[in-house]
Each structure stands twice: as C-alpha cells, then as structure tokens.
Coordinates of C-alpha atoms in Angstrom, one line a residue:
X1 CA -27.7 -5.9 18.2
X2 CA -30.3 -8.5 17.2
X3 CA -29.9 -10.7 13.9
X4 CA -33.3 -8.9 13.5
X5 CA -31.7 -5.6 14.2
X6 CA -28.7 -5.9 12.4
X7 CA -31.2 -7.3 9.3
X8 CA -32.8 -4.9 9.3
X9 CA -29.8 -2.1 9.7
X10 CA -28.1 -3.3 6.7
X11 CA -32.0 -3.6 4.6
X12 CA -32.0 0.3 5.6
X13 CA -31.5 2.0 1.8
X14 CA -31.4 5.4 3.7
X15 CA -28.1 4.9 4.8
X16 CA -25.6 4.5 2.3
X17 CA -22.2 5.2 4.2
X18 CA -21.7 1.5 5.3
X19 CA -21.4 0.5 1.3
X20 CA -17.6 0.5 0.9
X21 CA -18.6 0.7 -3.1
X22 CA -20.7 3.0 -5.7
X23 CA -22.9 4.6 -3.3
X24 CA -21.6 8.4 -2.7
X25 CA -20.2 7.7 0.9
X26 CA -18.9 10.7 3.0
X27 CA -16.1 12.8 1.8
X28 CA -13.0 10.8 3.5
X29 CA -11.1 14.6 2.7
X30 CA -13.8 16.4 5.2
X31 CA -13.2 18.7 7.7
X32 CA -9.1 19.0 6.2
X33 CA -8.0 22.0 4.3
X34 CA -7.6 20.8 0.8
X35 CA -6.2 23.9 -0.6
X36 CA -2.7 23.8 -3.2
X37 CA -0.1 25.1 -1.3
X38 CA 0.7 28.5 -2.9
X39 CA 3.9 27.4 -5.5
X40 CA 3.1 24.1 -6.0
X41 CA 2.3 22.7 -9.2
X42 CA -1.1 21.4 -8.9
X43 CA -0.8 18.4 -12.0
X44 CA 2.6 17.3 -10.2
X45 CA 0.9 17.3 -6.4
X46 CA -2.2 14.9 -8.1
X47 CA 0.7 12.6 -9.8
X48 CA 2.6 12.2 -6.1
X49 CA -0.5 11.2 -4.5
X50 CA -1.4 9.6 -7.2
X51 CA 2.0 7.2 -7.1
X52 CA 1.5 6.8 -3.0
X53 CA -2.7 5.8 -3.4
X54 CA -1.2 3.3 -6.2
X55 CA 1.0 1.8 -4.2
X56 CA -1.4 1.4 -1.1
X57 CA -4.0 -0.3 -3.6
X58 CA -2.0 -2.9 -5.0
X59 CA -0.5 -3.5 -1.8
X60 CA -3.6 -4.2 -0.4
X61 CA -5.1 -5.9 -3.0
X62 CA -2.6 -8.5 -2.9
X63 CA -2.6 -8.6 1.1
X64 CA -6.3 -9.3 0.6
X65 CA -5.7 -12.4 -1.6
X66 CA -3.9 -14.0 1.4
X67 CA -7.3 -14.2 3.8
X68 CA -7.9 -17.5 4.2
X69 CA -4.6 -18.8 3.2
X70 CA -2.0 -17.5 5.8
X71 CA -0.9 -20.4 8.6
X72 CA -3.2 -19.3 12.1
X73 CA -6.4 -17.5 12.2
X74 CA -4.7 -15.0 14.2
X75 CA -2.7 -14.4 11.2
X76 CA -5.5 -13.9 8.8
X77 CA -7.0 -11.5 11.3
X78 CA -3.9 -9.2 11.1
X79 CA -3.2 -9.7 7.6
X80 CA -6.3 -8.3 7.0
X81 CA -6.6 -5.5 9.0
X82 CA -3.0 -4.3 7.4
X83 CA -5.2 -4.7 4.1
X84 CA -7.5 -2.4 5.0
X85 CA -5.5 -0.1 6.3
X86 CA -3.9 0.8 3.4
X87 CA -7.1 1.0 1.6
X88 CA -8.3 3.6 3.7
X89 CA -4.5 5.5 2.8
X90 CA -5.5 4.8 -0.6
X91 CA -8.8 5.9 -0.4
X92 CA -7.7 9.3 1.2
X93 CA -4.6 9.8 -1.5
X94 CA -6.6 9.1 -4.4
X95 CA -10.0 11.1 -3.3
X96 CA -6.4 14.5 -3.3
X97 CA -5.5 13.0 -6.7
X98 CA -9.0 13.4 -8.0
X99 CA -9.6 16.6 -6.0
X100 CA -6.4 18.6 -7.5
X101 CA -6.6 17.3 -10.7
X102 CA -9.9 18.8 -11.2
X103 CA -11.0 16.2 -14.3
X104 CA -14.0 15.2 -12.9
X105 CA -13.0 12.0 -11.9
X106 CA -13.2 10.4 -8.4
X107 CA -11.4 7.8 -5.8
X108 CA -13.4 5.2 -7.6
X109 CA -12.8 6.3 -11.0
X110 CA -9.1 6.1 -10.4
X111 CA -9.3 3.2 -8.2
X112 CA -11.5 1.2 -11.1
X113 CA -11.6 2.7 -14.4
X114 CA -8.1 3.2 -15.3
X115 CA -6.0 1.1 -17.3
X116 CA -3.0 -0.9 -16.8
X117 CA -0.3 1.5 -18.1
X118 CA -2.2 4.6 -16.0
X119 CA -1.0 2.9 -13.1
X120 CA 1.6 4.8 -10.8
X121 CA 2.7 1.8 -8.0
X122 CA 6.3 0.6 -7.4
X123 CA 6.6 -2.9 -8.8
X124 CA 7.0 -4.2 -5.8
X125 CA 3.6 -4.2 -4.5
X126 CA 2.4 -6.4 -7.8
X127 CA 4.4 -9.4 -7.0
X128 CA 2.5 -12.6 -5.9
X129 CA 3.8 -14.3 -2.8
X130 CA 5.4 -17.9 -3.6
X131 CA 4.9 -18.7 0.6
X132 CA 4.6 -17.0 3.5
X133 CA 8.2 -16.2 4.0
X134 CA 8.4 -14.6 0.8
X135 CA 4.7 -12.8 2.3
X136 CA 6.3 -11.0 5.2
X137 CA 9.9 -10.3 3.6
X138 CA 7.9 -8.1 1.0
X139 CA 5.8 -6.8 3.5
X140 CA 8.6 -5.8 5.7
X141 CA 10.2 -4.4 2.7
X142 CA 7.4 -2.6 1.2
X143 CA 6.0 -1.2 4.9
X144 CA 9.7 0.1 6.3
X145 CA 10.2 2.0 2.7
X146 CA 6.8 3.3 3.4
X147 CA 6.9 4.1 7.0
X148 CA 10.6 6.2 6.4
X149 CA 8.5 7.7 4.2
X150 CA 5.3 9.2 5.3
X151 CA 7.5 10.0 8.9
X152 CA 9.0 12.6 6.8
X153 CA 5.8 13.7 4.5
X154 CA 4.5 14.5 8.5
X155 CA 5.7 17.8 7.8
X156 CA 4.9 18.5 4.1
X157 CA 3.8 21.6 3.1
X158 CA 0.6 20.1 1.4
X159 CA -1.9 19.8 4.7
X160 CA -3.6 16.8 3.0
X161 CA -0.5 15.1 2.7
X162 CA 0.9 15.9 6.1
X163 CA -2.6 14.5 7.6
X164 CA -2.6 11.2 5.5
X165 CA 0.9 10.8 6.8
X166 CA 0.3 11.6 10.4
X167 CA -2.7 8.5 10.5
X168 CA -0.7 6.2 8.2
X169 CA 2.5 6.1 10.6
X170 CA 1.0 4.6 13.0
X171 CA -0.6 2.3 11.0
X172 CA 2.5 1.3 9.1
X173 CA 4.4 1.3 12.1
X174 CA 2.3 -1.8 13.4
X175 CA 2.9 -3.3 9.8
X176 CA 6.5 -3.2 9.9
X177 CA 6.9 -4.8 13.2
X178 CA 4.4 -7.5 12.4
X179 CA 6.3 -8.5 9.3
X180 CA 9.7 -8.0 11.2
X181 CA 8.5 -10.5 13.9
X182 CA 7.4 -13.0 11.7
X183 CA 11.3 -13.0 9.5
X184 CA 12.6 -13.2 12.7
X185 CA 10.8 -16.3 14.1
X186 CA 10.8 -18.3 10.2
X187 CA 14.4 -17.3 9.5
X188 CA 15.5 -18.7 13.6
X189 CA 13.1 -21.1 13.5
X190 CA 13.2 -25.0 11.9
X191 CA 16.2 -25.6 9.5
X192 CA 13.0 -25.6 6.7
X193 CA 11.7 -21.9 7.7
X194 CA 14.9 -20.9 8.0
X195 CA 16.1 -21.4 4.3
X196 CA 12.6 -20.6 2.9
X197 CA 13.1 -17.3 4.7
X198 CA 16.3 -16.8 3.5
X199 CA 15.1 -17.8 0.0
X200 CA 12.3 -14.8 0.3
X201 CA 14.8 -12.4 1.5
X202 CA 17.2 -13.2 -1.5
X203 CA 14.4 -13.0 -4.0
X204 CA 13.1 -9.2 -2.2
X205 CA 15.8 -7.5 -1.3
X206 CA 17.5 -7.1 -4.6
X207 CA 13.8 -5.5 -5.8
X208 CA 14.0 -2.6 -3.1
X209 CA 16.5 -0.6 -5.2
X210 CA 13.5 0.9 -7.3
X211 CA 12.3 2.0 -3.8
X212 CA 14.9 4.9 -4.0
X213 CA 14.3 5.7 -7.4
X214 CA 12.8 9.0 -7.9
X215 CA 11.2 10.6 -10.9
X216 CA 11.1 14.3 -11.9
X217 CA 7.4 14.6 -10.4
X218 CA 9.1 13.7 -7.1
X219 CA 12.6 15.4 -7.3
X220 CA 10.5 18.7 -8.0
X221 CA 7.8 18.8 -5.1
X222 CA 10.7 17.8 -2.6
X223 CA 11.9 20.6 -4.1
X224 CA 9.1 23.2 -2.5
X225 CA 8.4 20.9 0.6
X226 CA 6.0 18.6 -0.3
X227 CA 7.4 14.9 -1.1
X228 CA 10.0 13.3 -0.3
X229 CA 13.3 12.4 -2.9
X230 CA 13.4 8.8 -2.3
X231 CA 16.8 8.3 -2.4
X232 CA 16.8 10.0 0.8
X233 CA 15.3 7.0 2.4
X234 CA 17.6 4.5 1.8
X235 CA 19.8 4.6 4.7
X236 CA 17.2 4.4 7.0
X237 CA 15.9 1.4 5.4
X238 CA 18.4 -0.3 5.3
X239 CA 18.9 0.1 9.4
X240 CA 16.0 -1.7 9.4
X241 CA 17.2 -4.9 7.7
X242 CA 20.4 -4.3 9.5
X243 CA 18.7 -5.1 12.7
X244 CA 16.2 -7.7 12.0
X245 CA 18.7 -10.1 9.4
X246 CA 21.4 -10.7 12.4
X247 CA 18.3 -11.3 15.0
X248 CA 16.6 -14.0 12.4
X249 CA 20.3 -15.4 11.9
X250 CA 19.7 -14.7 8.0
X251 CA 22.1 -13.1 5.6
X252 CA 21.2 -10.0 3.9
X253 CA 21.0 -9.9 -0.1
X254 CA 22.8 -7.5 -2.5
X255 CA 20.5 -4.5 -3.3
X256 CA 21.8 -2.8 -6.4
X257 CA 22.9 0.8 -6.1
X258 CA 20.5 2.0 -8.7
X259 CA 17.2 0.7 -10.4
X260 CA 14.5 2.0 -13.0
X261 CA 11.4 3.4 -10.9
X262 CA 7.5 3.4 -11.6
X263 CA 8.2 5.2 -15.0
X264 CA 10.1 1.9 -16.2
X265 CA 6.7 0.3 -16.3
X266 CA 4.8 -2.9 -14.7
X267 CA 5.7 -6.3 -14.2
X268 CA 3.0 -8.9 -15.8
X269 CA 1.5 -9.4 -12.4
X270 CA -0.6 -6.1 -12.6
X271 CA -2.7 -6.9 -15.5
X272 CA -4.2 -9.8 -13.7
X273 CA -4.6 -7.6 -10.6
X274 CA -7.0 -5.1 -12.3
X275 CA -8.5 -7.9 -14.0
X276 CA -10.1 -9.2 -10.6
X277 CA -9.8 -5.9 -8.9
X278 CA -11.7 -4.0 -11.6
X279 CA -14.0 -6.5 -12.4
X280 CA -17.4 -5.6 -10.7
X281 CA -16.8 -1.8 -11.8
X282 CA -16.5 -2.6 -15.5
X283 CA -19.2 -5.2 -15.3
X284 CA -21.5 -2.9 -14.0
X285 CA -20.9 1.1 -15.3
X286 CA -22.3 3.6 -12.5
X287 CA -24.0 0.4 -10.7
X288 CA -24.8 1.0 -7.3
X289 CA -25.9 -2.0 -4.2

C-alpha cells in the first residue's frame, strides 16, 4: 500500500471497524451461540466473566506501560503483542458480561465507566514492575494461573466460555513460555540477574495464594460446569515453578496455604490504573474519532 493509499484508507469515515475505540466495531461475540446454558444463573455467569475480562485488562494495561521500556526491541515487540492479546480476551469476556447481564451496558462501558471498587481483577495484575525480573516473574505467575485455567474452561458448559478459552490457550501458552525463558536466562545468568531474579521471585510468589482463592460466584458455576474452583489449580501451578526454579538455579518462595481473593478488595495501584486507563472515556462522554 502507498503512504497515499494507506492516507487515504485510514481518512475513509465509512469504515469504522479499524477504530479500536467508540465507534460501534463488529460484534467480537458473532457467529458464537451466546445462549445461558439452561441452569445457570445468568447474574453469576456475567460476574465470572466479568472477574476473567478484569483480570485480562489490567494485565494488559500494565504490560502496555512497559513498551518502550523493556531491554531489546525484540522484547518490546513480544511484550506487546502479549498485551494485546489479552485485550482481545478481555474484549470478548466483557462484550458475555455485558450481553448476559442485560443492563444495557457494553464492553466499553465496563471497560471505561466503572469505578474503582466495581472492579473484579486478582490483585496481582495491578502491581507495577520494580525491573524486568520482577516483569516476567509476575507474568509467568499470572499467565501459568491463567493458562491451567482456561485449559479446563475448554470444556465449560457456557459455549462462550469454552470458545474464549479454546483461542486464549494458545495465546497464553506462548505467554507462559516467554516469561519462563526469560527467569530462566536472568536467574542463570550474571551474579546481578541472578539475585534481582531471585529478589522478583521472592516478592511474587508469596502473592499467587489469592490465585486459588475462590468466591461463592465461582464455587457455584463449577458447580453446574461452567468455571473452574480455583483451588483446583494449584497443583498444576505449582509444577510449573517446580520445573523452571531448579533450571534458573533460583530458590522457590513460601506461598501461603490460603489468601483473601478479589472480594478482599484492591491494592492502591488500581486507582491510578483507571486514572490513565479511563481517562479519554470520561474526558469525552459518548465521543467518537
């Protein structure tokens, strides 16, 4: 395409599907069947995909904030595209949050115009990165929770989910071993990676308990074959570290055996994140470019 071309392609106001904001873009939910499962509570289904879009959107959010900033272009390249591809995951779970909750609201609305304590996400995905190490230890946490995860919601009984899952395990499969690479060559690296990746991994690990925390909302839809009781998950995380800690010639970190979940609140962190993430939204009520 010419710089002419591609001038004139974005200039072209009768095609409103490239704008990734305000502009009515195609229905990311097309072509799946959206119907409740007979049985399940429709105001509990909204709330679990609700909690998995949060986490996906903070997540990304904060992988977003480290473009331009991580060590090789390569780097910012990757960290990037694992940005983005939880913001599609959180565009798809929060367009079945809107859909089942029938309020009227949209992906947007719940993406932009909600307030702090609305929030469903796992503290974890608020925290800012002090370095790099402490970067891909979270991400390795946050993506092998994740990826145990939406293996299993393959087979839920809500079609949605099951298709959401199905995309995003590939795509969080990719995560996980792109963070697991990267504690592997800091923590057997220089004696300097090494103990600012065992710093990161003493500061994470200890935060995964809340990972296997689950709340009534969960407990009752892995009840009729929709979610997944976290607690369930935590042995296959934790072969994860269990392989990747020895290779990196780091030592793993206690993890408590239980933790308060997402209904014990927010860290201070997520405030700020709405502040900049929200920002354009609120600044401009039902504006459109």
């Amino acid at each position: 395409m010419s710089f002419d071309a591609a001038y004139e392609a974005l200039t072209d106001h009768d095609d409103d599907a490239r704008w990734a904001y305000g502009t009515g873009f195609t229905d990311p939910l097309a072509g799946v069947d959206t119907a409740v499962p007979p049985g399940v509570p429709a105001g509990e289904l909204a709330a679990y995909c609700l909690m998995l879009g949060d986490d996906a959107l903070i997540m990304s959010h904060r992988l977003q904030q480290w473009v331009t900033r991580a060590p090789e272009l390569e780097d910012e390249l990757a960290i990037a595209n694992i940005a983005l591809d939880l913001l599609g995951q959180a565009r798809l779970l929060l367009s079945r949050a809107a859909e089942v909750e029938g309020a009227g609201r949209d992906e947007d609305a719940l993406a932009y115009l909600r307030g702090e304590t609305e929030f469903r996400n796992v503290r974890l995905a608020e925290l800012a990165d002090a370095d790099f190490a402490h970067l891909v230890a979270r991400l390795l946490a946050f993506s092998a929770w994740r990826l145990a995860l939406l293996d299993r919601l393959t087979a839920s009984a809500d079609p949605v989910l099951a298709a959401v899952a199905a995309k995003g395990v590939k795509e969080v499969t990719y995560h996980r071993d792109y963070a697991a690479q990267w504690v592997v060559r800091l923590g057997d690296g220089t004696p300097v990676s090494h103990e600012r990746m065992q710093a990161a991994v003493d500061a994470v690990l200890p935060l995964t308990a809340e990972l296997f925390a689950g709340s009534d909302v969960e407990r009752r839809l892995a009840g009729v074959g929709v979610a997944v009781e976290p607690s369930t998950l935590r042995e296959e995380v934790g072969a994860v570290w269990e392989q990747v800690l020895p290779a990196a010639t780091l030592q793993p970190a206690p993890v408590p055996a239980s933790a308060p979940g997402r209904e014990a609140g927010h860290t201070e962190a997520l405030a700020g994140i709405l502040a900049e993430l929200q920002a354009v939204a609120r600044s401009t009520p039902g504006g459109v470019w």
